[in-house]
Amino acid sequence: MRLVIARCSVDYAGRLTAHLPSAPRLILVKADGSVSIHADDRAYKPLNWMSPPCTLKEGTGDDSGTWTVINKAGEKLIITMEEVLHDSSHELGVDPGLIKDGVEAHLQELLADRIDTLGKGYTLIRREYPTAIGPVDILCRDGDGATVAIEIKRRGEIDGVEQLTRYLELLNRDPHLAPVRGIFAAQEIKPQARVLATDRGIGCTVLDYNALRGIEDDKLRLF
């Protein structure tokens, strides 16, 4: 991972345009190729970013202070450096991944055991299917025999969609699996996550934990 703290301005050119005026910011360049721009007051959320696959080109000569990041759709993130305050690189190695909480782990187990709840003809390939950046929660085939990767969360947010996007990029490089489509499954899916998933061709499924467990609602009934 490369960490750069610099006074810079940022311009995004794609389906929309956006401009960040000059200010000190943190720029993260990760091993997966992603580039994100951070302020000091937004928690973990970047001001702007480019998800992989994308390429970073650092200018030379008169353009030495300009970084241009381009994704496969031709969208550009242009970072104009005015002053670099810090620039360091660190090898983090392969991350073991997040250990799921009890509900997420149980949701994965239940859905794998009842994979046909996603549709007629669905069959399980395996749980925790390994990739170079961590395991996919569930890999299965749909009724037409196409490969489907499923990422399961208790609460579905944008970072979960980004995670599944990275998995799909790797899985689609395997000719024995491709084409692979994705399903983002959670007990609750935030509107922003649903919009991003839809934009990337990822399906969304809301999971009913009690229904998967076969438990009826705790309602008073007359017998």
PDB file of C-alpha atoms in Angstrom:
ATOM      1  CA  MET A   1       0.000   0.000   0.000  1.00  0.00           C
ATOM      2  CA  ARG A   2       1.224   3.485  -0.861  1.00  0.00           C
ATOM      3  CA  LEU A   3       0.327   6.400   1.417  1.00  0.00           C
ATOM      4  CA  VAL A   4       0.657   9.925   0.054  1.00  0.00           C
ATOM      5  CA  ILE A   5      -0.278  13.055   1.984  1.00  0.00           C
ATOM      6  CA  ALA A   6      -0.353  16.039  -0.330  1.00  0.00           C
ATOM      7  CA  ARG A   7      -1.957  19.378  -0.981  1.00  0.00           C
ATOM      8  CA  CYS A   8      -3.859  18.618  -4.143  1.00  0.00           C
ATOM      9  CA  SER A   9      -6.956  19.208  -6.241  1.00  0.00           C
ATOM     10  CA  VAL A  10      -8.949  16.363  -7.773  1.00  0.00           C
ATOM     11  CA  ASP A  11     -11.121  16.182 -10.889  1.00  0.00           C
ATOM     12  CA  TYR A  12     -13.346  13.267 -11.879  1.00  0.00           C
ATOM     13  CA  ALA A  13     -14.510  12.888 -15.478  1.00  0.00           C
ATOM     14  CA  GLY A  14     -16.961  10.131 -16.360  1.00  0.00           C
ATOM     15  CA  ARG A  15     -20.720   9.730 -16.379  1.00  0.00           C
ATOM     16  CA  LEU A  16     -20.687  12.713 -14.019  1.00  0.00           C
ATOM     17  CA  THR A  17     -18.065  15.353 -13.291  1.00  0.00           C
ATOM     18  CA  ALA A  18     -16.817  16.396  -9.868  1.00  0.00           C
ATOM     19  CA  HIS A  19     -14.140  18.739  -8.561  1.00  0.00           C
ATOM     20  CA  LEU A  20     -12.333  18.849  -5.225  1.00  0.00           C
ATOM     21  CA  PRO A  21     -10.554  22.195  -4.706  1.00  0.00           C
ATOM     22  CA  SER A  22      -7.025  22.383  -3.347  1.00  0.00           C
ATOM     23  CA  ALA A  23      -6.579  21.070   0.202  1.00  0.00           C
ATOM     24  CA  PRO A  24      -4.335  18.663   2.162  1.00  0.00           C
ATOM     25  CA  ARG A  25      -5.545  15.096   1.628  1.00  0.00           C
ATOM     26  CA  LEU A  26      -4.544  11.465   2.067  1.00  0.00           C
ATOM     27  CA  ILE A  27      -4.221   9.406  -1.122  1.00  0.00           C
ATOM     28  CA  LEU A  28      -4.285   5.597  -0.799  1.00  0.00           C
ATOM     29  CA  VAL A  29      -2.982   3.409  -3.623  1.00  0.00           C
ATOM     30  CA  LYS A  30      -3.696  -0.240  -2.821  1.00  0.00           C
ATOM     31  CA  ALA A  31      -2.191  -3.413  -4.222  1.00  0.00           C
ATOM     32  CA  ASP A  32      -5.471  -4.238  -5.993  1.00  0.00           C
ATOM     33  CA  GLY A  33      -4.993  -1.072  -8.084  1.00  0.00           C
ATOM     34  CA  SER A  34      -7.641   1.042  -6.386  1.00  0.00           C
ATOM     35  CA  VAL A  35      -6.974   4.720  -5.662  1.00  0.00           C
ATOM     36  CA  SER A  36      -8.947   6.683  -3.062  1.00  0.00           C
ATOM     37  CA  ILE A  37      -8.823  10.277  -1.798  1.00  0.00           C
ATOM     38  CA  HIS A  38      -9.506  10.925   1.894  1.00  0.00           C
ATOM     39  CA  ALA A  39     -10.104  13.946   4.125  1.00  0.00           C
ATOM     40  CA  ASP A  40      -9.610  14.018   7.880  1.00  0.00           C
ATOM     41  CA  ASP A  41     -13.310  14.261   8.759  1.00  0.00           C
ATOM     42  CA  ARG A  42     -15.146  11.498   6.831  1.00  0.00           C
ATOM     43  CA  ALA A  43     -14.327   8.379   8.889  1.00  0.00           C
ATOM     44  CA  TYR A  44     -13.458   5.577   6.443  1.00  0.00           C
ATOM     45  CA  LYS A  45     -15.385   6.975   3.450  1.00  0.00           C
ATOM     46  CA  PRO A  46     -13.290   8.543   0.656  1.00  0.00           C
ATOM     47  CA  LEU A  47     -14.094  11.863  -0.992  1.00  0.00           C
ATOM     48  CA  ASN A  48     -13.515  10.235  -4.371  1.00  0.00           C
ATOM     49  CA  TRP A  49     -12.096   6.965  -5.591  1.00  0.00           C
ATOM     50  CA  MET A  50     -11.467   4.670  -8.551  1.00  0.00           C
ATOM     51  CA  SER A  51     -12.163   0.982  -8.108  1.00  0.00           C
ATOM     52  CA  PRO A  52     -10.115  -1.739  -9.817  1.00  0.00           C
ATOM     53  CA  PRO A  53      -9.394  -2.641 -12.495  1.00  0.00           C
ATOM     54  CA  CYS A  54      -7.785   0.696 -13.253  1.00  0.00           C
ATOM     55  CA  THR A  55      -4.365   2.103 -14.171  1.00  0.00           C
ATOM     56  CA  LEU A  56      -2.393   4.886 -12.520  1.00  0.00           C
ATOM     57  CA  LYS A  57      -0.091   7.044 -14.639  1.00  0.00           C
ATOM     58  CA  GLU A  58       2.204   9.549 -12.930  1.00  0.00           C
ATOM     59  CA  GLY A  59       3.133  12.475 -15.147  1.00  0.00           C
ATOM     60  CA  THR A  60       6.701  13.357 -16.073  1.00  0.00           C
ATOM     61  CA  GLY A  61       8.408  16.601 -17.038  1.00  0.00           C
ATOM     62  CA  ASP A  62       5.976  19.497 -17.056  1.00  0.00           C
ATOM     63  CA  ASP A  63       3.216  17.091 -15.916  1.00  0.00           C
ATOM     64  CA  SER A  64       5.225  15.583 -13.051  1.00  0.00           C
ATOM     65  CA  GLY A  65       2.701  16.756 -10.491  1.00  0.00           C
ATOM     66  CA  THR A  66      -0.288  15.138 -12.193  1.00  0.00           C
ATOM     67  CA  TRP A  67      -1.635  11.644 -11.567  1.00  0.00           C
ATOM     68  CA  THR A  68      -4.188  10.217 -13.970  1.00  0.00           C
ATOM     69  CA  VAL A  69      -6.218   7.158 -12.957  1.00  0.00           C
ATOM     70  CA  ILE A  70      -8.295   5.498 -15.688  1.00  0.00           C
ATOM     71  CA  ASN A  71     -10.730   2.593 -15.292  1.00  0.00           C
ATOM     72  CA  LYS A  72     -11.896   0.100 -17.917  1.00  0.00           C
ATOM     73  CA  ALA A  73     -14.879   2.326 -18.792  1.00  0.00           C
ATOM     74  CA  GLY A  74     -12.537   5.202 -19.680  1.00  0.00           C
ATOM     75  CA  GLU A  75     -13.497   7.307 -16.654  1.00  0.00           C
ATOM     76  CA  LYS A  76     -10.676   9.445 -15.268  1.00  0.00           C
ATOM     77  CA  LEU A  77      -9.608  10.613 -11.834  1.00  0.00           C
ATOM     78  CA  ILE A  78      -7.048  13.400 -12.230  1.00  0.00           C
ATOM     79  CA  ILE A  79      -5.043  14.374  -9.146  1.00  0.00           C
ATOM     80  CA  THR A  80      -2.998  17.569  -9.362  1.00  0.00           C
ATOM     81  CA  MET A  81      -0.297  17.706  -6.704  1.00  0.00           C
ATOM     82  CA  GLU A  82       0.815  21.077  -5.389  1.00  0.00           C
ATOM     83  CA  GLU A  83       2.934  19.911  -2.465  1.00  0.00           C
ATOM     84  CA  VAL A  84       3.772  16.370  -1.316  1.00  0.00           C
ATOM     85  CA  LEU A  85       4.076  16.184   2.474  1.00  0.00           C
ATOM     86  CA  HIS A  86       4.559  12.426   2.825  1.00  0.00           C
ATOM     87  CA  ASP A  87       5.062   9.487   0.450  1.00  0.00           C
ATOM     88  CA  SER A  88       5.677   5.947   1.696  1.00  0.00           C
ATOM     89  CA  SER A  89       4.979   2.379   0.576  1.00  0.00           C
ATOM     90  CA  HIS A  90       4.289  -0.617   2.809  1.00  0.00           C
ATOM     91  CA  GLU A  91       3.950  -4.333   2.047  1.00  0.00           C
ATOM     92  CA  LEU A  92       0.946  -5.602   4.001  1.00  0.00           C
ATOM     93  CA  GLY A  93       0.810  -9.121   2.555  1.00  0.00           C
ATOM     94  CA  VAL A  94      -2.323 -11.232   2.161  1.00  0.00           C
ATOM     95  CA  ASP A  95      -5.014 -10.323   4.652  1.00  0.00           C
ATOM     96  CA  PRO A  96      -6.711 -13.250   6.438  1.00  0.00           C
ATOM     97  CA  GLY A  97     -10.061 -11.523   5.954  1.00  0.00           C
ATOM     98  CA  LEU A  98     -12.813 -10.507   8.316  1.00  0.00           C
ATOM     99  CA  ILE A  99     -14.098 -13.155  10.668  1.00  0.00           C
ATOM    100  CA  LYS A 100     -17.857 -12.995  10.323  1.00  0.00           C
ATOM    101  CA  ASP A 101     -20.068 -12.483  13.316  1.00  0.00           C
ATOM    102  CA  GLY A 102     -22.368 -15.284  14.415  1.00  0.00           C
ATOM    103  CA  VAL A 103     -25.370 -14.115  12.397  1.00  0.00           C
ATOM    104  CA  GLU A 104     -23.421 -13.735   9.132  1.00  0.00           C
ATOM    105  CA  ALA A 105     -21.744 -17.104   9.581  1.00  0.00           C
ATOM    106  CA  HIS A 106     -25.094 -18.736  10.308  1.00  0.00           C
ATOM    107  CA  LEU A 107     -26.736 -17.000   7.328  1.00  0.00           C
ATOM    108  CA  GLN A 108     -24.015 -18.422   5.087  1.00  0.00           C
ATOM    109  CA  GLU A 109     -24.550 -21.909   6.496  1.00  0.00           C
ATOM    110  CA  LEU A 110     -28.333 -21.709   6.184  1.00  0.00           C
ATOM    111  CA  LEU A 111     -28.311 -20.307   2.645  1.00  0.00           C
ATOM    112  CA  ALA A 112     -25.819 -22.927   1.478  1.00  0.00           C
ATOM    113  CA  ASP A 113     -28.079 -25.629   2.908  1.00  0.00           C
ATOM    114  CA  ARG A 114     -31.156 -24.046   1.299  1.00  0.00           C
ATOM    115  CA  ILE A 115     -29.589 -22.702  -1.881  1.00  0.00           C
ATOM    116  CA  ASP A 116     -32.754 -23.363  -3.868  1.00  0.00           C
ATOM    117  CA  THR A 117     -34.402 -20.449  -2.034  1.00  0.00           C
ATOM    118  CA  LEU A 118     -32.567 -18.251  -4.565  1.00  0.00           C
ATOM    119  CA  GLY A 119     -34.427 -19.898  -7.435  1.00  0.00           C
ATOM    120  CA  LYS A 120     -35.399 -23.184  -9.005  1.00  0.00           C
ATOM    121  CA  GLY A 121     -32.451 -25.335 -10.045  1.00  0.00           C
ATOM    122  CA  TYR A 122     -29.765 -23.596  -7.968  1.00  0.00           C
ATOM    123  CA  THR A 123     -26.992 -25.975  -6.821  1.00  0.00           C
ATOM    124  CA  LEU A 124     -24.109 -25.398  -4.430  1.00  0.00           C
ATOM    125  CA  ILE A 125     -20.505 -25.600  -5.649  1.00  0.00           C
ATOM    126  CA  ARG A 126     -18.967 -24.812  -2.255  1.00  0.00           C
ATOM    127  CA  ARG A 127     -18.904 -22.418   0.668  1.00  0.00           C
ATOM    128  CA  GLU A 128     -15.858 -20.199   1.266  1.00  0.00           C
ATOM    129  CA  TYR A 129     -14.633 -20.596  -2.322  1.00  0.00           C
ATOM    130  CA  PRO A 130     -10.981 -19.401  -2.280  1.00  0.00           C
ATOM    131  CA  THR A 131      -9.612 -16.486  -4.325  1.00  0.00           C
ATOM    132  CA  ALA A 132      -6.304 -14.626  -4.159  1.00  0.00           C
ATOM    133  CA  ILE A 133      -7.883 -11.890  -2.014  1.00  0.00           C
ATOM    134  CA  GLY A 134     -10.031 -14.034   0.260  1.00  0.00           C
ATOM    135  CA  PRO A 135     -12.879 -16.528   0.119  1.00  0.00           C
ATOM    136  CA  VAL A 136     -16.220 -15.906  -1.577  1.00  0.00           C
ATOM    137  CA  ASP A 137     -19.029 -16.765   0.845  1.00  0.00           C
ATOM    138  CA  ILE A 138     -20.889 -19.062  -1.557  1.00  0.00           C
ATOM    139  CA  LEU A 139     -20.227 -20.186  -5.118  1.00  0.00           C
ATOM    140  CA  CYS A 140     -23.110 -21.931  -6.855  1.00  0.00           C
ATOM    141  CA  ARG A 141     -24.803 -22.505 -10.207  1.00  0.00           C
ATOM    142  CA  ASP A 142     -28.224 -21.253 -11.210  1.00  0.00           C
ATOM    143  CA  GLY A 143     -30.931 -23.201 -13.034  1.00  0.00           C
ATOM    144  CA  ASP A 144     -29.224 -22.511 -16.371  1.00  0.00           C
ATOM    145  CA  GLY A 145     -25.856 -23.797 -15.154  1.00  0.00           C
ATOM    146  CA  ALA A 146     -24.246 -20.334 -14.936  1.00  0.00           C
ATOM    147  CA  THR A 147     -21.820 -19.617 -12.081  1.00  0.00           C
ATOM    148  CA  VAL A 148     -23.012 -17.290  -9.318  1.00  0.00           C
ATOM    149  CA  ALA A 149     -20.899 -15.760  -6.522  1.00  0.00           C
ATOM    150  CA  ILE A 150     -22.765 -14.700  -3.381  1.00  0.00           C
ATOM    151  CA  GLU A 151     -21.503 -12.267  -0.749  1.00  0.00           C
ATOM    152  CA  ILE A 152     -23.479 -12.369   2.516  1.00  0.00           C
ATOM    153  CA  LYS A 153     -23.749  -9.543   5.046  1.00  0.00           C
ATOM    154  CA  ARG A 154     -25.964  -8.893   8.013  1.00  0.00           C
ATOM    155  CA  ARG A 155     -26.225  -5.268   6.889  1.00  0.00           C
ATOM    156  CA  GLY A 156     -25.549  -4.623   3.202  1.00  0.00           C
ATOM    157  CA  GLU A 157     -23.526  -1.469   2.589  1.00  0.00           C
ATOM    158  CA  ILE A 158     -21.354  -0.082  -0.212  1.00  0.00           C
ATOM    159  CA  ASP A 159     -18.151  -1.727   1.054  1.00  0.00           C
ATOM    160  CA  GLY A 160     -19.795  -5.152   0.692  1.00  0.00           C
ATOM    161  CA  VAL A 161     -20.635  -4.416  -2.948  1.00  0.00           C
ATOM    162  CA  GLU A 162     -17.032  -3.302  -3.533  1.00  0.00           C
ATOM    163  CA  GLN A 163     -15.805  -6.544  -1.972  1.00  0.00           C
ATOM    164  CA  LEU A 164     -18.025  -8.665  -4.221  1.00  0.00           C
ATOM    165  CA  THR A 165     -16.924  -6.611  -7.259  1.00  0.00           C
ATOM    166  CA  ARG A 166     -13.299  -7.532  -6.555  1.00  0.00           C
ATOM    167  CA  TYR A 167     -14.196 -11.215  -6.190  1.00  0.00           C
ATOM    168  CA  LEU A 168     -16.090 -11.188  -9.498  1.00  0.00           C
ATOM    169  CA  GLU A 169     -13.150  -9.595 -11.290  1.00  0.00           C
ATOM    170  CA  LEU A 170     -10.909 -12.480 -10.193  1.00  0.00           C
ATOM    171  CA  LEU A 171     -13.449 -15.262 -10.706  1.00  0.00           C
ATOM    172  CA  ASN A 172     -14.200 -14.127 -14.251  1.00  0.00           C
ATOM    173  CA  ARG A 173     -10.544 -14.666 -15.152  1.00  0.00           C
ATOM    174  CA  ASP A 174     -11.063 -18.415 -14.643  1.00  0.00           C
ATOM    175  CA  PRO A 175     -12.299 -19.902 -17.951  1.00  0.00           C
ATOM    176  CA  HIS A 176     -13.801 -22.862 -16.069  1.00  0.00           C
ATOM    177  CA  LEU A 177     -16.094 -20.528 -14.118  1.00  0.00           C
ATOM    178  CA  ALA A 178     -16.704 -17.542 -16.386  1.00  0.00           C
ATOM    179  CA  PRO A 179     -19.034 -15.878 -16.893  1.00  0.00           C
ATOM    180  CA  VAL A 180     -19.680 -15.349 -13.180  1.00  0.00           C
ATOM    181  CA  ARG A 181     -22.435 -13.032 -11.964  1.00  0.00           C
ATOM    182  CA  GLY A 182     -22.882 -11.804  -8.424  1.00  0.00           C
ATOM    183  CA  ILE A 183     -25.618 -11.696  -5.809  1.00  0.00           C
ATOM    184  CA  PHE A 184     -25.328  -9.377  -2.790  1.00  0.00           C
ATOM    185  CA  ALA A 185     -27.380 -10.948   0.006  1.00  0.00           C
ATOM    186  CA  ALA A 186     -28.140  -9.370   3.376  1.00  0.00           C
ATOM    187  CA  GLN A 187     -30.826  -8.999   6.007  1.00  0.00           C
ATOM    188  CA  GLU A 188     -30.938  -5.294   5.153  1.00  0.00           C
ATOM    189  CA  ILE A 189     -29.523  -3.601   2.047  1.00  0.00           C
ATOM    190  CA  LYS A 190     -28.873   0.143   2.177  1.00  0.00           C
ATOM    191  CA  PRO A 191     -30.281   2.150  -0.767  1.00  0.00           C
ATOM    192  CA  GLN A 192     -26.831   3.388  -1.824  1.00  0.00           C
ATOM    193  CA  ALA A 193     -25.503  -0.183  -1.860  1.00  0.00           C
ATOM    194  CA  ARG A 194     -28.446  -1.336  -3.969  1.00  0.00           C
ATOM    195  CA  VAL A 195     -27.874   1.472  -6.491  1.00  0.00           C
ATOM    196  CA  LEU A 196     -24.165   0.628  -6.788  1.00  0.00           C
ATOM    197  CA  ALA A 197     -24.878  -3.105  -7.105  1.00  0.00           C
ATOM    198  CA  THR A 198     -27.476  -2.520  -9.813  1.00  0.00           C
ATOM    199  CA  ASP A 199     -25.080  -0.249 -11.710  1.00  0.00           C
ATOM    200  CA  ARG A 200     -22.511  -3.062 -11.718  1.00  0.00           C
ATOM    201  CA  GLY A 201     -24.946  -5.770 -12.767  1.00  0.00           C
ATOM    202  CA  ILE A 202     -25.006  -7.381  -9.319  1.00  0.00           C
ATOM    203  CA  GLY A 203     -28.302  -8.764  -8.035  1.00  0.00           C
ATOM    204  CA  CYS A 204     -29.587  -7.993  -4.548  1.00  0.00           C
ATOM    205  CA  THR A 205     -31.430 -10.414  -2.262  1.00  0.00           C
ATOM    206  CA  VAL A 206     -32.852  -9.631   1.178  1.00  0.00           C
ATOM    207  CA  LEU A 207     -32.508 -12.621   3.490  1.00  0.00           C
ATOM    208  CA  ASP A 208     -35.114 -13.485   6.095  1.00  0.00           C
ATOM    209  CA  TYR A 209     -33.091 -15.049   8.904  1.00  0.00           C
ATOM    210  CA  ASN A 210     -36.084 -16.566  10.663  1.00  0.00           C
ATOM    211  CA  ALA A 211     -37.530 -17.972   7.452  1.00  0.00           C
ATOM    212  CA  LEU A 212     -34.220 -19.639   6.637  1.00  0.00           C
ATOM    213  CA  ARG A 213     -34.185 -21.133  10.109  1.00  0.00           C
ATOM    214  CA  GLY A 214     -37.763 -22.318   9.646  1.00  0.00           C
ATOM    215  CA  ILE A 215     -39.029 -20.293  12.588  1.00  0.00           C
ATOM    216  CA  GLU A 216     -42.477 -18.726  12.429  1.00  0.00           C
ATOM    217  CA  ASP A 217     -43.107 -15.182  13.581  1.00  0.00           C
ATOM    218  CA  ASP A 218     -43.737 -14.845  17.294  1.00  0.00           C
ATOM    219  CA  LYS A 219     -47.339 -13.734  16.905  1.00  0.00           C
ATOM    220  CA  LEU A 220     -50.321 -14.663  19.019  1.00  0.00           C
ATOM    221  CA  ARG A 221     -52.618 -17.051  17.177  1.00  0.00           C
ATOM    222  CA  LEU A 222     -56.064 -18.506  17.900  1.00  0.00           C
ATOM    223  CA  PHE A 223     -56.144 -22.299  17.764  1.00  0.00           C
TER     224      PHE A 223
END
